[in-house]
Short mmCIF file of C-alpha atoms in Angstrom, two decimals:
data_model
loop_
_atom_site.label_atom_id
_atom_site.label_comp_id
_atom_site.label_asym_id
_atom_site.label_seq_id
_atom_site.Cartn_x
_atom_site.Cartn_y
_atom_site.Cartn_z
CA MET A 20 58.39 -34.36 -262.08
CA LYS A 21 59.53 -33.58 -258.59
CA LYS A 22 63.59 -34.86 -257.59
CA ILE A 23 63.43 -36.45 -254.08
CA ILE A 24 67.57 -36.76 -252.09
CA LEU A 25 66.75 -40.56 -251.07
CA LEU A 26 68.53 -42.32 -248.58
CA ALA A 27 67.66 -46.09 -248.97
CA ILE A 28 68.19 -48.77 -246.82
CA MET A 29 69.56 -52.48 -248.74
CA LEU A 30 69.46 -54.98 -247.32
CA GLY A 31 71.23 -59.17 -248.20
CA LEU A 32 69.23 -61.27 -246.74
CA VAL A 33 71.04 -64.91 -245.54
CA GLY A 34 69.09 -68.31 -245.69
CA CYS A 35 65.99 -66.80 -246.26
CA GLY A 36 63.64 -67.65 -249.84
CA GLU A 37 65.26 -68.62 -253.27
CA LYS A 38 67.32 -67.24 -255.98
CA GLY A 39 65.54 -63.77 -255.36
CA SER A 40 62.52 -65.66 -254.93
CA SER A 41 59.57 -62.62 -252.36
CA ASP A 42 58.73 -65.89 -250.46
CA VAL A 43 60.73 -66.39 -246.93
CA THR A 44 60.09 -69.98 -245.37
CA SER A 45 61.08 -71.29 -241.89
CA THR A 46 60.47 -74.26 -239.55
CA THR A 47 61.50 -72.79 -236.24
CA ASN A 48 59.54 -76.54 -234.00
CA ASN A 49 61.84 -77.89 -231.91
CA GLN A 50 63.01 -80.62 -234.05
CA SER A 51 65.32 -77.63 -235.81
CA THR A 52 68.43 -75.44 -234.74
CA GLU A 53 67.58 -73.41 -232.31
CA LEU A 54 66.75 -70.07 -234.32
CA THR A 55 69.67 -67.35 -233.41
CA SER A 56 71.28 -65.26 -235.39
CA ASN A 57 74.31 -66.49 -236.24
CA ASN A 58 77.75 -64.31 -237.70
CA ILE A 59 75.94 -64.99 -241.08
CA GLN A 60 72.91 -63.61 -239.96
CA GLN A 61 74.59 -61.14 -238.22
CA ALA A 62 76.74 -58.82 -241.11
CA SER A 63 73.45 -59.04 -243.31
CA ALA A 64 71.77 -57.99 -241.11
CA ARG A 65 73.82 -54.80 -240.49
CA SER A 66 75.23 -54.32 -243.98
CA ILE A 67 73.02 -51.45 -244.39
CA SER A 68 73.89 -49.38 -248.06
CA THR A 69 72.58 -46.29 -248.99
CA TYR A 70 72.43 -44.39 -252.62
CA SER A 71 70.87 -41.09 -253.66
CA MET A 72 69.04 -39.41 -256.28
CA THR A 73 69.48 -35.54 -256.99
CA VAL A 74 66.88 -32.36 -256.30
CA PRO A 75 66.32 -31.83 -252.49
CA PHE A 76 62.28 -31.14 -250.32
CA ASP A 77 62.26 -27.47 -251.28
CA GLY A 78 65.30 -27.24 -251.02
CA TRP A 79 66.43 -29.42 -247.59
CA HIS A 80 68.61 -31.97 -248.32
CA LEU A 81 68.35 -34.81 -246.82
CA PHE A 82 70.62 -37.75 -245.42
CA ASN A 83 73.14 -39.97 -243.22
CA PRO A 84 69.87 -41.68 -241.98
CA LYS A 85 70.08 -43.35 -238.31
CA ALA A 86 67.70 -45.74 -236.66
CA LEU A 87 66.34 -43.31 -233.68
CA GLY A 88 64.04 -46.90 -232.28
CA ALA A 89 61.92 -47.72 -234.49
CA SER A 90 61.95 -44.70 -236.76
CA ALA A 91 64.96 -42.99 -238.75
CA LEU A 92 66.53 -40.25 -238.13
CA TYR A 93 67.09 -38.13 -241.00
CA GLU A 94 69.71 -34.97 -241.35
CA GLY A 95 69.08 -32.12 -243.75
CA THR A 96 70.75 -29.14 -244.22
CA LYS A 97 69.69 -25.73 -246.31
CA ASP A 98 72.35 -23.23 -247.64
CA ALA A 99 73.81 -22.32 -243.56
CA LEU A 100 70.50 -24.19 -241.81
CA THR A 101 71.30 -27.57 -240.45
CA SER A 102 67.81 -29.67 -239.11
CA SER A 103 66.76 -33.89 -238.69
CA ALA A 104 63.13 -35.56 -240.16
CA VAL A 105 62.07 -37.92 -238.27
CA LEU A 106 60.78 -40.01 -240.08
CA THR A 107 58.34 -43.24 -238.37
CA ALA A 108 56.44 -46.32 -240.15
CA ASP A 109 53.26 -47.63 -239.45
CA ALA A 110 52.43 -51.56 -239.05
CA SER A 111 51.18 -51.56 -243.13
CA GLN A 112 53.92 -49.84 -244.15
CA VAL A 113 56.13 -52.11 -241.93
CA ALA A 114 54.55 -55.40 -243.43
CA LYS A 115 54.71 -54.38 -247.12
CA VAL A 116 58.91 -54.15 -246.39
CA LEU A 117 58.88 -57.76 -245.09
CA GLY A 118 55.85 -59.24 -247.83
CA LYS A 119 59.27 -58.05 -250.41
CA GLY A 120 61.73 -59.87 -248.09
CA VAL A 121 64.17 -57.69 -246.66
CA ALA A 122 64.70 -58.09 -243.23
CA GLY A 123 64.09 -61.80 -243.18
CA TYR A 124 65.40 -62.33 -239.76
CA ALA A 125 63.84 -60.23 -237.73
CA LEU A 126 60.41 -61.13 -239.44
CA SER A 127 62.05 -64.58 -238.34
CA VAL A 128 61.67 -63.68 -234.57
CA ALA A 129 58.63 -61.67 -234.91
CA VAL A 130 57.08 -64.99 -236.06
CA GLU A 131 58.23 -67.20 -233.30
CA GLU A 132 57.75 -64.40 -230.52
CA LEU A 133 53.87 -64.31 -231.66
CA LEU A 134 53.27 -68.58 -232.27
CA GLY A 135 55.99 -70.19 -231.19
CA ALA A 136 57.17 -73.27 -232.09
CA VAL A 137 55.93 -73.70 -234.95
CA ASN A 138 56.19 -73.78 -239.11
CA TRP A 139 55.42 -71.34 -241.30
CA VAL A 140 55.37 -69.58 -244.86
CA LEU A 141 55.68 -65.96 -245.62
CA ASP A 142 52.49 -65.49 -248.30
CA PRO A 143 53.13 -61.75 -249.21
CA THR A 144 50.56 -62.53 -252.01
CA ASN A 145 48.10 -62.59 -249.68
CA ASN A 146 49.62 -60.63 -247.16
CA THR A 147 49.92 -63.22 -244.24
CA VAL A 148 52.47 -65.42 -242.63
CA LYS A 149 50.77 -69.07 -242.68
CA TYR A 150 51.81 -71.54 -240.25
CA TYR A 151 50.72 -75.78 -239.90
CA VAL A 152 49.17 -76.54 -236.07
CA ASN A 153 49.95 -80.40 -235.43
CA ILE A 154 45.87 -81.82 -234.80
CA ARG A 155 47.79 -83.95 -231.94
CA PRO A 156 50.90 -81.98 -230.31
CA ASP A 157 51.32 -84.21 -228.14
CA LEU A 158 51.38 -87.04 -230.40
CA ALA A 159 53.45 -87.13 -234.16
CA GLN A 160 51.77 -87.64 -236.66
CA PRO A 161 52.18 -88.62 -240.38
CA TYR A 162 53.58 -84.87 -241.54
CA ASP A 163 55.65 -84.79 -238.70
CA GLN A 164 59.00 -85.56 -240.22
CA TYR A 165 60.86 -86.48 -237.20
CA TYR A 166 60.05 -87.91 -233.99
CA VAL A 167 60.97 -87.22 -230.14
CA ILE A 168 61.88 -89.22 -227.05
CA ASN A 169 62.04 -88.90 -223.60
CA TYR A 170 62.75 -92.20 -222.74
CA ALA A 171 60.59 -92.07 -219.54
CA ASP A 172 57.60 -93.40 -220.86
CA ASN A 173 56.83 -94.97 -224.72
CA LYS A 174 55.29 -92.37 -226.78
CA LYS A 175 56.73 -90.91 -230.02
CA TYR A 176 56.23 -86.53 -229.73
CA ALA A 177 55.87 -83.90 -232.41
CA THR A 178 57.97 -81.64 -230.72
CA ASN A 179 60.53 -81.33 -228.03
CA ASP A 180 59.09 -79.15 -225.14
CA GLY A 181 55.43 -81.91 -225.82
CA ALA A 182 58.22 -84.99 -224.94
CA CYS A 183 59.89 -81.95 -222.39
CA GLN A 184 56.00 -81.02 -220.57
CA ALA A 185 55.41 -84.61 -220.44
CA LEU A 186 58.00 -85.75 -217.72
CA LEU A 187 56.05 -83.36 -214.99
CA LEU A 188 53.86 -86.64 -215.71
CA VAL A 189 56.02 -89.41 -215.00
CA HIS A 190 57.87 -87.02 -212.12
CA LYS A 191 54.21 -85.72 -210.31
CA ASN A 192 56.09 -84.24 -208.24
CA HIS A 193 58.40 -81.17 -209.81
CA SER A 194 56.08 -79.05 -211.63
CA LYS A 195 57.75 -76.99 -213.77
CA ALA A 196 59.91 -77.84 -216.71
CA THR A 197 62.12 -76.26 -218.41
CA LEU A 198 63.41 -76.84 -222.78
CA SER A 199 67.17 -75.91 -223.57
CA TYR A 200 69.00 -76.44 -226.13
CA SER A 201 73.51 -77.03 -226.21
CA SER A 202 75.74 -79.45 -227.05
CA SER A 203 74.25 -80.61 -229.70
CA ALA A 204 71.52 -81.55 -228.57
CA TRP A 205 67.82 -80.60 -226.56
CA ARG A 206 67.83 -81.33 -222.40
CA CYS A 207 64.91 -80.81 -220.32
CA LYS A 208 65.23 -79.81 -216.57
CA LEU A 209 62.71 -80.56 -214.43
CA GLU A 210 62.00 -78.47 -210.71
CA GLY A 211 59.91 -78.91 -207.96
CA SER A 212 60.27 -77.84 -204.12
CA GLY A 213 61.62 -79.33 -201.46
CA VAL A 214 62.96 -82.20 -204.72
CA LYS A 215 66.00 -82.49 -206.74
CA ASP A 216 66.14 -81.35 -209.98
CA ILE A 217 65.94 -84.01 -213.29
CA HIS A 218 67.78 -83.82 -216.26
CA TYR A 219 66.63 -85.23 -218.78
CA THR A 220 68.57 -85.06 -222.53
CA LEU A 221 65.34 -86.17 -225.59
CA LYS A 222 66.78 -87.69 -228.87
CA THR A 223 65.19 -86.91 -232.37
CA TYR A 224 64.58 -89.74 -234.68
CA ALA A 225 63.51 -89.89 -238.64
CA ASN A 226 59.60 -90.66 -238.27
CA PRO A 227 58.90 -94.34 -240.23
CA ALA A 228 55.35 -92.90 -241.12
CA TYR A 229 56.54 -89.19 -242.78
CA ASP A 230 53.43 -89.24 -245.52
CA PRO A 231 55.08 -85.54 -246.84
CA ASN A 232 51.47 -85.47 -248.81
CA ALA A 233 49.92 -86.30 -245.08
CA GLU A 234 47.51 -82.62 -244.29
CA ARG A 235 47.80 -80.91 -241.30
CA GLU A 236 45.44 -77.63 -239.89
CA GLN A 237 46.93 -74.60 -241.71
CA LYS A 238 46.16 -71.41 -239.52
CA ASN A 239 47.24 -67.24 -241.58
CA LEU A 240 48.85 -64.29 -239.17
CA HIS A 241 48.31 -60.97 -241.06
CA LEU A 242 51.39 -59.69 -242.14
CA GLU A 243 50.36 -56.58 -239.89
CA THR A 244 50.43 -58.31 -236.34
CA VAL A 245 54.75 -59.28 -237.39
CA ALA A 246 54.91 -55.66 -238.20
CA GLN A 247 53.50 -54.81 -235.53
CA LYS A 248 56.13 -56.87 -233.17
CA VAL A 249 58.93 -55.82 -235.14
CA ILE A 250 58.31 -52.26 -234.66
CA GLU A 251 58.13 -53.21 -230.73
CA ASN A 252 61.36 -54.87 -230.90
CA ALA A 253 63.51 -51.78 -232.85
CA ASP A 254 62.20 -49.72 -230.39
CA ALA A 255 63.58 -52.18 -228.32
CA GLY A 256 67.29 -51.32 -230.00
CA SER A 257 66.91 -55.12 -232.25
CA LEU A 258 68.95 -54.25 -235.24
CA ASP A 259 67.87 -56.81 -237.09
CA ALA A 260 64.98 -54.85 -236.10
CA GLN A 261 65.60 -51.61 -237.41
CA ILE A 262 66.71 -52.43 -241.06
CA ALA A 263 62.68 -53.20 -241.60
CA THR A 264 61.65 -49.82 -239.58
CA MET A 265 64.65 -48.01 -241.91
CA ALA A 266 63.33 -49.68 -244.62
CA ALA A 267 59.97 -48.16 -244.55
CA ALA A 268 61.15 -45.13 -243.27
CA ALA A 269 62.81 -44.67 -246.60
CA GLN A 270 59.72 -46.29 -248.42
CA ILE A 271 58.02 -43.02 -246.96
CA LEU A 272 60.67 -41.17 -247.93
CA GLU A 273 60.54 -41.91 -251.89
CA ASP A 274 56.72 -41.81 -251.22
CA ALA A 275 57.24 -38.22 -251.07
CA ALA A 276 58.67 -37.44 -254.42
CA ASN A 277 54.48 -38.14 -256.03
CA ASP A 278 52.75 -36.83 -252.64
CA GLU A 279 52.84 -33.28 -251.76
CA GLU A 280 51.47 -34.30 -248.81
CA ILE A 281 54.13 -36.38 -247.37
CA GLU A 282 56.35 -34.10 -248.84
CA GLN A 283 54.51 -31.13 -247.01
CA GLU A 284 55.20 -32.64 -243.49
CA ILE A 285 58.46 -33.64 -243.51
CA VAL A 286 59.75 -30.35 -244.83
CA ASP A 287 57.98 -29.12 -242.10
CA GLN A 288 59.69 -30.91 -239.87
CA LEU A 289 62.61 -29.31 -241.72
CA GLU A 290 62.22 -26.39 -240.86
CA ASN A 291 60.78 -26.28 -237.27
CA LYS A 292 63.92 -28.30 -236.24
CA SER A 293 65.98 -25.94 -237.73
CA GLN A 294 64.79 -23.81 -234.83
CA CYS A 295 66.15 -26.50 -231.86
CA PRO A 296 70.18 -27.09 -231.48
CA SER A 297 69.79 -30.69 -231.60
CA GLY A 298 67.27 -31.24 -234.46
CA ILE A 299 65.45 -33.56 -232.03
CA VAL A 300 61.74 -32.13 -231.76
CA ARG A 301 58.62 -33.99 -229.94
CA ASN A 302 55.27 -32.84 -229.28
CA GLY A 303 56.89 -29.35 -229.84
CA SER A 304 59.19 -30.03 -227.25
CA CYS A 305 62.88 -29.89 -228.30
CA TRP A 306 66.18 -31.63 -226.68
CA VAL A 307 68.47 -29.16 -225.12
CA CYS A 308 71.12 -31.86 -224.18
CA ASP A 309 73.69 -33.04 -225.80
CA ARG A 310 72.41 -34.99 -229.60
CA SER A 311 74.30 -38.03 -228.79
CA GLN A 312 72.42 -38.64 -225.33
CA PHE A 313 68.96 -38.20 -226.44
CA MET A 314 69.29 -42.69 -227.30
CA PRO A 315 70.67 -43.36 -224.13
CA ILE A 316 68.32 -41.12 -222.00
CA THR A 317 64.99 -42.00 -223.23
CA ARG A 318 66.15 -45.27 -223.33
CA ALA A 319 67.20 -45.50 -219.49
CA THR A 320 62.79 -44.33 -218.90
CA ARG A 321 61.80 -46.71 -221.27
CA ASP A 322 63.48 -48.95 -219.12
CA ALA A 323 62.71 -47.82 -215.47
CA LYS A 324 59.38 -47.73 -217.01
CA THR A 325 58.99 -51.76 -217.70
CA ALA A 326 60.46 -53.04 -214.41
CA ALA A 327 57.83 -50.55 -212.66
CA ARG A 328 55.04 -51.94 -214.09
CA GLY A 329 52.87 -54.78 -211.96
CA LYS A 330 55.01 -52.99 -209.05
CA SER A 331 52.01 -51.77 -207.53
CA CYS A 332 52.08 -51.11 -203.55
CA GLU A 333 48.09 -50.18 -203.51
CA TYR A 334 47.36 -53.44 -202.21
CA VAL A 335 50.72 -54.73 -200.45
CA THR A 336 50.86 -55.38 -197.41
CA ASP A 337 53.80 -56.54 -196.83
CA PRO A 338 56.63 -54.39 -196.13
CA VAL A 339 59.77 -56.10 -197.79
CA ILE A 340 57.89 -56.30 -201.11
CA LYS A 341 56.43 -52.92 -200.26
CA ALA A 342 60.36 -51.78 -200.03
CA THR A 343 61.51 -53.99 -203.04
CA ASN A 344 58.68 -51.58 -205.05
CA ALA A 345 59.51 -48.51 -203.58
CA VAL A 346 63.53 -48.67 -205.47
CA PHE A 347 61.27 -49.84 -208.75
CA TRP A 348 59.63 -46.56 -208.88
CA ARG A 349 62.61 -43.89 -206.75
CA ASN A 350 64.39 -45.43 -210.43
CA LEU A 351 61.34 -44.59 -212.56
CA ILE A 352 61.06 -41.36 -211.29
CA ASN A 353 64.49 -39.99 -211.57
CA ALA A 354 65.00 -41.16 -215.58
CA ARG A 355 62.09 -38.95 -215.51
CA ILE A 356 63.80 -35.94 -213.76
CA GLN A 357 66.43 -36.65 -216.29
CA GLU A 358 64.39 -37.23 -219.01
CA ASN A 359 62.10 -34.18 -218.62
CA ALA A 360 65.86 -31.83 -217.75
CA CYS A 361 66.54 -31.92 -221.67
CA TRP A 362 63.54 -31.25 -222.50
CA SER A 363 62.69 -27.43 -223.15
CA PRO A 364 59.27 -27.33 -222.96
CA VAL A 365 58.62 -30.28 -220.75
CA ASP A 366 55.80 -32.38 -222.78
CA PRO A 367 52.76 -32.42 -219.70
CA ASN A 368 51.72 -35.97 -219.92
CA HIS A 369 56.07 -36.47 -219.18
CA LEU A 370 54.82 -33.82 -215.74
CA ILE A 371 51.21 -36.14 -215.37
CA GLU A 372 53.18 -39.39 -215.67
CA LEU A 373 56.09 -37.61 -213.29
CA ASN A 374 53.54 -36.91 -210.88
CA ASN A 375 51.68 -40.69 -211.17
CA ASN A 376 54.82 -42.49 -210.52
CA ARG A 377 55.52 -40.06 -207.46
CA ASN A 378 52.13 -40.82 -205.92
CA ALA A 379 52.93 -44.79 -206.71
CA LEU A 380 56.42 -44.20 -205.11
CA SER A 381 54.26 -42.47 -201.52
CA ARG A 382 51.59 -45.52 -201.34
CA CYS A 383 55.08 -47.84 -200.79
CA GLU A 384 56.31 -46.18 -198.44
CA ASN A 385 53.16 -45.63 -196.05
#
């Protein structure tokens, strides 16, 4: 029986499920309190503990897992050698973790980002998130426990957003309605060109026609789709989402105890990276800068890439816009140059991207 050093991620969930149940329910509609990571949830999401089991991978001892975007970086030692292994879980693996009730807050955030304000429940048996859609989202129905009024018309709306957007039909000179939550109340701000902003405070009432047995349309969202969003959030630096990706990586490590192929992949990483002082190897390139600079430098490149998205000057003639866009491309080029200087050898794909960015800049400067 193979043995393994396992650093598992253990998380105590707050407000998700009941008495150890794996079902997680959430009401993210506009009648509920705005979904935020309160102090209790933050403390829970950060409370990662580890435990170990004996005997390593082919002589390698793995320990001290750290989040590396959506991956987990494990340090490793073997006699006098030091190394590291990066384990990255895919959407199906993260979905399994979410289905067990781990990282409930990250799950809630991802569902809201994908679906908006809906009522939903985790169905781990079917690997889905079940959510419910109002037949008439603009008007409260018997299955709506509450209704919302905006004081501008006589309608009872199913959601705060519905009540807010309806105000544009009353104030036709305004073109934008923005919903916000402050001072324990939902508020709607109307804006428009050449007109003053108008502010409304919305009010929620119990629906006298509420029938808990009334049916509403049910739809399903595959848990892997939610998991992919969690991975994206973890890659962007969300500590809550990294709870899920770290737990999934720990599961990969556990599975390796009974899977020689997975074990060999991890051992190969450790052996190869033992030749790279930082222990960070990507696509055959070694990170030669200080290890502590890996995250800030690579994140700077990623952020600059996001900022430059959609800033092409190929069909732009306005000199002001071209000058503005050029700033984004210069920032990205500088970020790529700084990152490339830390890889040896430089990834050919990075060089191609750098050349593409320089071409994009030239179109903005000419």
